[in-house]
Coordinates of C-alpha atoms and ligand atoms in Angstrom, one line a residue:
X1 CA 0.0 0.0 0.0
X2 CA 1.2 3.5 -0.8
X3 CA 1.4 6.5 1.5
X4 CA -2.3 7.3 1.1
X5 CA -5.4 5.1 1.0
X6 CA -8.1 6.3 -1.4
X7 CA -11.5 7.1 -0.1
X8 CA -13.6 3.9 0.4
X9 CA -16.2 4.9 -2.2
X10 CA -13.7 6.3 -4.7
X11 CA -14.2 5.2 -8.3
X12 CA -10.9 4.7 -10.1
X13 CA -10.4 5.5 -13.8
X14 CA -11.1 2.7 -16.4
X15 CA -7.7 1.0 -17.0
X16 CA -8.9 -0.4 -20.4
X17 CA -10.9 2.1 -22.3
X18 CA -12.2 1.2 -25.7
X19 CA -10.5 2.5 -28.9
X20 CA -12.6 5.4 -30.2
X21 CA -14.1 5.2 -33.6
X22 CA -13.7 9.0 -34.0
X23 CA -10.1 9.9 -35.0
X24 CA -9.1 13.3 -33.7
X25 CA -7.4 15.6 -36.2
X26 CA -3.6 15.8 -36.2
X27 CA -2.3 17.9 -33.3
X28 CA -5.4 17.4 -31.1
X29 CA -5.2 18.7 -27.6
X30 CA -6.9 17.1 -24.5
X31 CA -7.4 20.5 -22.8
X32 CA -8.7 19.3 -19.4
X33 CA -7.1 16.4 -17.5
X34 CA -5.4 15.9 -14.2
X35 CA -2.6 13.9 -12.5
X36 CA -3.0 12.5 -9.0
X37 CA 0.3 11.7 -7.3
X38 CA 1.4 9.1 -7.1
X39 CA 0.8 9.9 -3.5
X40 CA 4.0 8.4 -2.2
X41 CA 6.1 10.7 -4.5
X42 CA 3.8 13.7 -4.7
X43 CA 1.8 13.7 -1.5
X44 CA -1.9 14.9 -1.5
X45 CA -2.5 18.2 0.3
X46 CA -3.6 18.2 3.9
X47 CA -6.6 20.5 3.1
X48 CA -7.9 18.2 0.4
X49 CA -11.6 17.2 0.3
X50 CA -10.9 13.8 -1.2
X51 CA -8.2 11.2 -1.5
X52 CA -8.1 9.6 -5.0
X53 CA -6.5 6.6 -6.5
X54 CA -3.0 7.3 -7.9
X55 CA -3.2 8.5 -11.5
X56 CA 0.3 9.6 -12.6
X57 CA 1.7 11.1 -15.8
X58 CA 2.8 7.8 -17.4
X59 CA -0.8 6.6 -17.5
X60 CA -2.0 10.0 -18.7
X61 CA 0.5 10.1 -21.6
X62 CA -0.4 6.5 -22.6
X63 CA -4.0 7.4 -22.7
X64 CA -3.3 10.5 -24.8
X65 CA -1.5 8.3 -27.4
X66 CA -4.2 5.5 -27.3
X67 CA -7.0 8.0 -27.9
X68 CA -5.2 9.7 -30.7
X69 CA -4.3 13.0 -29.1
X70 CA -0.9 14.8 -29.2
X71 CA -1.0 17.2 -26.4
X72 CA -2.5 17.7 -22.9
X73 CA -3.4 20.7 -20.8
X74 CA -3.1 19.4 -17.2
X75 CA -5.2 21.2 -14.6
X76 CA -4.1 21.2 -11.0
X77 CA -6.6 19.1 -9.1
X78 CA -7.8 20.2 -5.7
X79 CA -6.5 17.1 -3.9
X80 CA -3.0 18.6 -4.5
X81 CA -4.0 22.0 -3.2
X82 CA -1.4 24.7 -4.1
X83 CA 1.4 22.1 -4.2
X84 CA 2.1 22.0 -8.0
X85 CA 4.9 19.4 -7.9
X86 CA 3.1 16.6 -9.5
X87 CA 1.9 19.0 -12.2
X88 CA 5.4 20.4 -12.8
X89 CA 6.9 17.0 -12.9
X90 CA 4.4 15.9 -15.6
X91 CA 5.0 19.0 -17.7
X92 CA 8.7 18.6 -17.6
X93 CA 8.4 14.9 -18.6
X94 CA 6.1 15.8 -21.5
X95 CA 8.8 17.2 -23.8
X96 CA 6.8 20.3 -24.4
X97 CA 3.6 18.4 -25.3
X98 CA 1.8 19.4 -22.1
X99 CA 0.9 22.8 -20.6
X100 CA -0.4 23.4 -17.1
X101 CA -2.9 25.3 -15.1
X102 CA -1.7 25.7 -11.5
X103 CA -3.3 26.6 -8.2
X104 CA -1.3 29.3 -6.3
X105 CA -1.9 31.2 -3.1
X106 CA -1.8 35.0 -2.9
X107 CA 1.5 34.7 -1.2
X108 CA 3.2 33.1 -4.3
X109 CA 6.5 34.8 -5.2
X110 CA 7.7 36.0 -8.6
X111 CA 10.4 33.4 -8.5
X112 CA 7.9 30.6 -7.9
X113 CA 5.7 31.9 -10.7
X114 CA 8.8 32.1 -13.0
X115 CA 9.6 28.5 -12.3
X116 CA 6.0 27.4 -13.0
X117 CA 6.1 29.3 -16.3
X118 CA 9.4 27.7 -17.3
X119 CA 7.9 24.3 -16.7
X120 CA 4.9 25.1 -19.0
X121 CA 2.2 26.6 -16.7
X122 CA 0.1 29.1 -18.5
X123 CA -2.7 29.8 -16.2
X124 CA -4.2 29.6 -12.7
X125 CA -7.4 27.9 -11.6
X126 CA -9.9 29.6 -9.3
X127 CA -12.3 27.0 -7.9
X128 CA -15.7 28.0 -6.5
X129 CA -17.2 24.6 -6.1
X130 CA -17.8 24.3 -2.4
X131 CA -17.6 20.5 -2.1
X132 CA -14.0 20.9 -3.5
X133 CA -12.6 24.0 -1.7
X134 CA -13.3 26.5 0.9
X135 CA -14.3 29.8 -0.7
X136 CA -12.1 32.9 -0.5
X137 CA -13.0 36.6 -0.9
X138 CA -12.7 38.2 -4.3
X139 CA -9.8 40.3 -3.1
X140 CA -7.7 37.2 -2.7
X141 CA -8.2 36.3 -6.4
X142 CA -7.6 39.8 -7.5
X143 CA -4.2 39.8 -5.8
X144 CA -3.3 36.6 -7.6
X145 CA -4.3 38.2 -10.9
X146 CA -1.9 41.1 -10.2
X147 CA 0.9 38.6 -9.7
X148 CA 0.2 36.5 -12.8
X149 CA -0.7 39.4 -15.2
X150 CA 3.0 40.1 -16.1
X151 CA 3.4 36.5 -17.3
X152 CA 0.4 36.8 -19.7
X153 CA -1.4 33.9 -18.0
X154 CA -5.1 33.3 -18.1
X155 CA -7.6 32.2 -15.5
X156 CA -9.7 29.0 -15.4
X157 CA -12.8 29.2 -13.3
X158 CA -14.9 26.3 -12.0
X159 CA -18.3 27.0 -10.5
X160 CA -21.9 25.7 -10.3
X161 CA -24.5 27.2 -12.6
X162 CA -26.5 28.3 -9.6
X163 CA -23.6 30.5 -8.4
X164 CA -23.2 32.4 -11.7
X165 CA -25.3 35.4 -10.8
X166 CA -23.6 35.9 -7.5
X167 CA -20.1 35.7 -9.1
X168 CA -21.1 37.6 -12.4
X169 CA -19.5 40.9 -11.5
X170 CA -16.3 39.2 -10.3
X171 CA -16.0 37.0 -13.4
X172 CA -16.7 39.8 -15.8
X173 CA -14.1 42.0 -14.1
X174 CA -11.2 39.6 -14.9
X175 CA -8.9 41.2 -17.4
X176 CA -7.3 38.0 -18.7
X177 CA -8.7 35.3 -21.0
X178 CA -11.1 33.4 -18.7
X179 CA -11.7 29.7 -19.4
X180 CA -14.9 28.2 -17.8
X181 CA -14.8 24.5 -16.8
X182 CA -17.5 22.2 -18.1
X183 CA -19.9 24.9 -19.6
X184 CA -20.5 26.4 -16.1
X185 CA -22.0 23.1 -15.0
X186 CA -25.6 23.5 -16.4
X187 CA -28.5 21.5 -15.0
X188 CA -29.2 19.6 -18.2
X189 CA -32.7 18.6 -17.0
X190 CA -33.6 22.3 -17.5
X191 CA -34.5 23.5 -21.0
X192 CA -31.6 24.4 -23.4
X193 CA -33.3 27.7 -24.1
X194 CA -34.3 28.3 -20.5
X195 CA -33.0 31.1 -18.2
X196 CA -30.1 29.2 -16.7
X197 CA -28.3 28.3 -19.9
X198 CA -29.3 31.5 -21.6
X199 CA -27.6 33.4 -18.8
X200 CA -24.4 31.4 -19.5
X201 CA -24.6 32.2 -23.2
X202 CA -25.1 35.9 -22.3
X203 CA -21.9 35.8 -20.3
X204 CA -20.1 34.5 -23.4
X205 CA -21.9 36.9 -25.8
X206 CA -21.0 40.0 -23.8
X207 CA -17.5 39.0 -22.9
X208 CA -15.2 38.0 -25.7
X209 CA -12.4 37.0 -23.4
X210 CA -14.5 34.1 -22.0
X211 CA -13.9 30.6 -23.4
X212 CA -15.8 27.5 -22.3
X213 CA -14.7 23.9 -22.0
X214 CA -17.5 21.7 -23.6
X215 CA -16.4 18.8 -21.4
X216 CA -17.7 16.4 -18.8
X217 CA -20.9 14.9 -20.2
X218 CA -20.3 12.1 -17.7
X219 CA -20.5 14.6 -14.8
X220 CA -23.4 16.6 -16.1
X221 CA -25.6 13.8 -17.6
X222 CA -28.7 12.4 -16.0
X223 CA -29.5 10.1 -18.9
X224 CA -26.1 8.4 -18.5
X225 CA -23.5 6.5 -20.5
X226 CA -22.5 5.8 -23.2
X227 CA -24.7 8.3 -25.1
X228 CA -25.0 11.1 -22.5
X229 CA -27.7 12.3 -24.9
X230 CA -29.1 14.9 -22.5
X231 CA -25.8 16.9 -22.5
X232 CA -25.2 16.9 -26.3
X233 CA -27.5 19.8 -27.2
X234 CA -25.8 22.0 -24.5
X235 CA -22.3 21.3 -25.8
X236 CA -23.3 21.5 -29.4
X237 CA -25.0 24.9 -28.9
X238 CA -21.8 26.4 -27.5
X239 CA -19.6 24.9 -30.2
X240 CA -21.8 26.2 -33.0
X241 CA -22.4 29.6 -31.5
X242 CA -18.8 30.2 -30.2
X243 CA -16.7 28.1 -32.5
X244 CA -13.5 30.0 -31.7
X245 CA -14.0 30.0 -27.9
X246 CA -14.5 26.4 -27.0
X247 CA -12.1 23.7 -25.7
X248 CA -12.5 20.0 -25.1
X249 CA -11.0 17.6 -22.6
X250 CA -11.4 14.1 -21.2
X251 CA -11.3 15.1 -17.5
X252 CA -9.3 12.0 -16.9
X253 CA -8.9 10.5 -14.3
X254 CA -12.5 11.7 -13.6
X255 CA -12.4 12.8 -9.9
X256 CA -15.5 12.4 -7.7
X257 CA -17.6 10.4 -10.1
X258 CA -20.3 8.6 -8.1
X259 CA -22.7 7.1 -10.6
X260 CA -20.2 5.3 -13.0
X261 CA -16.7 5.6 -14.5
X262 CA -16.8 6.7 -18.1
X263 CA -15.1 4.8 -20.9
X264 CA -12.6 7.5 -22.3
X265 CA -13.0 6.0 -25.8
X266 CA -16.8 6.7 -25.7
X267 CA -16.1 10.2 -24.5
X268 CA -14.0 10.8 -27.6
X269 CA -16.8 9.4 -29.8
X270 CA -19.0 12.2 -28.5
X271 CA -16.9 14.9 -30.2
X272 CA -18.4 14.6 -33.7
X273 CA -21.9 14.8 -32.1
X274 CA -21.1 18.2 -30.5
X275 CA -18.8 19.4 -33.3
X276 CA -20.4 17.9 -36.4
X277 CA -18.0 19.3 -39.1
X278 CA -14.3 18.9 -39.7
X279 CA -13.8 22.6 -39.4
X280 CA -15.6 22.8 -36.0
X281 CA -13.6 19.7 -34.8
X282 CA -10.3 21.4 -35.8
X283 CA -11.1 24.6 -34.0
X284 CA -12.3 22.8 -30.9
X285 CA -9.4 20.3 -30.7
X286 CA -6.5 22.1 -32.3
X287 CA -6.8 25.8 -33.2
X288 CA -8.4 27.1 -30.0
X289 CA -6.2 25.3 -27.5
X290 CA -3.1 26.0 -29.5
X291 CA -3.9 29.7 -29.5
X292 CA -4.3 29.8 -25.7
X293 CA -1.6 27.3 -24.6
X294 CA 1.0 27.2 -27.4
X295 CA 0.7 30.7 -29.0
Ligands
LIG301 C1 -12.9 18.2 -12.6 C2 -14.0 18.2 -11.6 C3 -14.0 17.9 -10.3 C4 -12.8 18.0 -9.5 C5 -11.8 18.8 -9.6 O1 -9.8 19.7 -9.0 C6 -10.7 18.9 -8.7 O2 -10.7 18.3 -7.6 O3 -11.7 19.6 -10.7 C7 -15.3 17.7 -9.6 O4 -15.3 17.0 -8.6 O5 -16.3 18.1 -10.1 O6 -12.8 19.1 -13.4 O7 -12.1 17.3 -12.5

């Protein structure tokens, strides 16, 4: 046994996903994935809200190749808190084929930020999902923005749809590119053209610096795998309406899934259903992530 024992109800990633029938275009980027540990090398943070199974860089890079992707954007997971060592180690091992989104505190120094940048970090994540982190006042995040602005980094935000109104002024005050995780977590049992998802589209309509990941059908769906048919119209709507401001990612190793563990091959097969033309697929998987992470 390693240094940590995963939570008793933890669902571990599928070690044998199916080969997708959809072939991503050359240069495709998985723009949302994580690494967990391994915990005996990169310990999980004391303030974490969950203890996952180990899911290290070697498995991530093998999955990337198996699914037909070339690059990864690795997002710091909350189980590692603001200790970015596992992330940095993965970026350094990727030979330039991975970029990172880190979590930093407002006390982070210019030297620490420079080291993260050199490793391939290009953004910070602000997480507002209360089951994952304890919320901080807006001033805390503004002070981080001041520190990262000189590096040209962007901000990734993760929040529940029901919190959008409360955070609207803060989100729209951010001066950087702002990438929203998982379409702002819509309740997909509500109508596509109802007030909640319309509000999210208004956010993107009015603020051209806002980009959305059209990821995580497995997390948002009520209809379930492998079709996730209730999520498709939401993702497709954003891809067609904002073709130059959408990103896609597997979300491997799928933290905190409770209903099932997705087959990553099936997740890739969803791409042509949300981005039905080759042009939309190329923008979603290549042009947009390359513009943000490998300019
Ligand atoms: C995701 C979603 C989740 C977890 C995290 O950093 C994390 O712990 O992002 C979640 O539980 O919804 O994007 O991986």
